[in-house]
Amino acid sequence: MKLLLSADMEGTAGIAAWEETAKGGAEYAYFRQLMTEEVCAACRGALASGNVTELLVRDAHGSACNLLPDRLPKEAKVLRAWAGEPGGMVSGLALGFDALAMTGCHAAAYTDGNPLAHTLNTKNQFIRINGELASEFLINAYAAALHGAAVIFVSGDEAVCQSAQALCPTITAVPVLRAHGGASLSLQPERAREEICEGMRAAASRLDNRKPVPLPGHFSVEVEFRSHVQARRGGFYPGAVAVGRMGVGFESDDFAEVLRFLFFTA
């Protein structure tokens, strides 16, 4: 099995504030280590399954230059920085992979599952796909389906794990934190890494009944922005329509077109 592991940060055990996830933040150096160690735990679990023949780690947070490459297992390759293509957080899938795993995932914008909940960036108030508040997990799972890849594992906050299981009943989900109002209630990081490693090993060991997420036949997308200027700008995208003063909408039967729309507008 060729496995792509996409690593985000806001769903890492222990994280509770934006400054901990942003370069230049006083605690960023420490929390990037925690992010890296969770990724390493997932890699160890995947390799322990004996089924992973190729492992690519995709740094998918912020600048996409957060992971400490020398901490990763020697069997892994790492994709850092943004390639400038619509695949975004899972752009490496275009290189040809059978399965996708995600660590550090977080709840969708406009929800209360994580004090740092957002979708794609903090300029968006929310993104809806077919009426549902869309998380990055949902967008990435649909993107994986375009490439024929199954989503087999997710770790992050409790809310995103629950939504992942609703979308992908066979997925292995490991929640490591949950929102407590504006606070984050987490597992101790070492315990979180143990559970991630074991969960990833179990996920990569079960190769039967692994199928891509079914793609809807039609996509109705709405992006609401925090700024009316962003909404005006997004309205110039071909096929986009204004939704009130702060949003834009887009319709397509092809999720690749949705990814392109989000790439240029959201």
XYZ file of C-alpha atoms in Angstrom, residues 19-219:
201
model
C 0.079 31.638 18.880
C 1.115 28.024 19.473
C 0.506 27.186 15.801
C 2.018 30.264 14.122
C 5.645 30.896 13.213
C 6.939 33.657 15.427
C 4.673 32.649 18.299
C 6.430 32.306 21.641
C 5.502 28.629 22.004
C 5.538 27.629 18.332
C 8.925 25.870 18.481
C 7.671 23.580 21.253
C 4.341 22.771 19.627
C 5.879 22.074 16.209
C 7.836 19.370 18.029
C 4.573 17.922 19.370
C 3.104 18.016 15.861
C 6.184 16.253 14.500
C 6.108 13.593 17.201
C 2.455 12.767 16.453
C 3.360 12.380 12.773
C 6.286 10.141 13.721
C 3.954 8.008 15.839
C 1.589 7.597 12.888
C 4.516 6.686 10.631
C 5.745 4.053 13.094
C 2.295 2.518 13.249
C 1.914 2.462 9.471
C 5.312 0.837 8.974
C 4.649 -1.696 11.752
C 1.642 -2.999 9.811
C 3.958 -4.494 7.205
C 1.621 -3.342 4.424
C 3.034 0.094 3.616
C 5.455 -0.019 0.699
C 5.749 3.759 0.239
C 5.132 6.503 2.790
C 4.922 10.198 1.970
C 4.371 12.759 4.724
C 2.717 15.953 3.520
C 3.282 18.968 5.799
C -0.110 20.668 5.469
C -0.252 23.394 8.099
C 0.238 27.122 7.580
C 3.453 27.632 5.628
C 3.691 23.845 5.139
C 7.197 24.105 6.626
C 6.560 23.000 10.207
C 7.694 19.393 10.546
C 11.238 18.615 11.637
C 12.318 16.324 8.781
C 15.171 14.607 10.602
C 12.756 13.269 13.231
C 10.784 11.261 10.671
C 11.515 7.560 10.108
C 14.109 6.984 7.417
C 11.552 5.044 5.350
C 9.424 8.175 4.877
C 9.674 10.957 2.352
C 8.405 14.438 3.196
C 6.671 17.023 1.019
C 7.079 20.556 2.387
C 5.879 24.011 1.223
C 2.978 24.669 -1.135
C 3.131 23.394 -4.693
C 0.694 26.024 -5.999
C -2.004 23.580 -7.087
C -5.641 22.952 -6.078
C -4.852 19.727 -4.196
C -3.582 21.810 -1.294
C -3.286 19.743 1.866
C -3.320 16.476 -0.114
C -1.600 17.619 -3.306
C 0.821 14.696 -3.132
C -2.032 12.336 -4.041
C -1.465 13.249 -7.684
C 1.773 11.252 -7.474
C -0.308 8.080 -7.073
C -1.339 6.693 -3.659
C -3.723 3.994 -2.473
C -4.650 5.496 0.878
C -4.745 8.736 2.842
C -4.233 9.291 6.564
C -4.515 12.608 8.420
C -3.111 13.785 11.744
C -3.680 17.014 13.690
C -7.144 17.496 12.171
C -9.667 19.960 13.560
C -13.339 20.830 13.436
C -14.930 22.881 10.674
C -15.238 26.646 10.716
C -18.416 27.938 12.417
C -18.529 24.964 14.799
C -17.542 24.592 18.452
C -15.472 21.407 18.270
C -12.120 23.139 18.666
C -11.135 26.583 19.972
C -9.133 26.916 16.732
C -11.873 25.626 14.402
C -11.584 26.926 10.846
C -11.691 25.707 7.253
C -8.726 26.355 4.947
C -7.942 29.745 6.515
C -9.268 32.276 8.988
C -10.560 34.647 6.276
C -13.596 32.405 5.845
C -16.546 32.528 8.190
C -17.555 29.104 6.867
C -17.639 26.852 3.815
C -20.710 24.755 3.039
C -20.807 21.870 0.597
C -24.281 20.612 -0.248
C -25.620 22.454 2.785
C -23.145 20.920 5.246
C -20.517 22.931 7.095
C -17.365 21.617 5.488
C -14.215 20.707 7.365
C -10.805 20.337 5.804
C -11.217 16.615 6.444
C -14.315 16.515 4.216
C -12.599 18.463 1.434
C -9.505 16.260 1.627
C -11.535 13.038 1.694
C -13.394 14.070 -1.465
C -10.075 15.066 -3.071
C -8.687 11.624 -2.227
C -11.688 10.008 -3.915
C -10.817 11.829 -7.137
C -7.521 9.905 -7.126
C -9.069 6.583 -6.089
C -7.536 6.716 -2.589
C -9.335 5.531 0.537
C -9.180 7.527 3.775
C -8.100 5.048 6.452
C -7.051 7.082 9.518
C -7.605 10.411 11.239
C -6.438 11.891 14.530
C -7.351 15.265 15.969
C -10.213 16.750 17.926
C -13.244 14.729 18.964
C -15.609 16.627 16.672
C -13.669 15.993 13.461
C -13.210 12.343 14.412
C -16.971 11.941 14.832
C -17.710 13.596 11.492
C -15.016 11.452 9.826
C -16.622 8.271 11.138
C -20.013 9.408 9.863
C -18.544 9.944 6.386
C -16.218 6.904 6.402
C -17.598 4.123 8.646
C -14.448 1.994 8.191
C -11.997 4.726 9.188
C -9.855 4.452 12.309
C -10.308 7.673 14.306
C -8.189 8.684 17.302
C -9.468 11.751 19.190
C -6.743 13.397 21.271
C -8.518 16.569 22.423
C -11.867 18.321 22.580
C -13.083 21.835 23.048
C -14.126 22.999 26.505
C -15.591 26.368 25.633
C -12.625 28.440 24.557
C -10.211 25.937 26.090
C -8.733 22.671 24.873
C -9.025 19.479 26.928
C -6.306 17.086 25.736
C -4.726 13.754 26.347
C -1.195 13.913 27.710
C 0.972 14.084 24.541
C 2.851 10.835 25.129
C -0.448 8.988 25.658
C -1.813 10.593 22.491
C 1.191 9.375 20.505
C 0.741 5.829 21.808
C -2.892 5.802 20.704
C -2.045 7.311 17.305
C 0.664 4.712 16.689
C -1.602 1.806 17.585
C -4.540 3.239 15.652
C -2.445 3.757 12.535
C -1.013 0.246 12.791
C -4.525 -1.193 12.997
C -5.761 0.973 10.114
C -2.905 0.009 7.798
C -3.260 -3.670 8.720
C -6.846 -3.905 7.422
C -6.721 -3.760 3.654
C -10.169 -5.256 2.972
C -13.247 -3.075 2.484
C -11.091 -0.006 1.869
C -12.819 2.109 -0.728
C -12.725 5.828 -1.552
C -15.473 8.015 -0.099
C -18.452 8.059 -2.513
C -18.567 11.388 -4.300
C -21.944 13.141 -4.594
C -23.244 13.585 -8.114
C -23.469 17.354 -7.705
C -21.783 19.955 -5.533
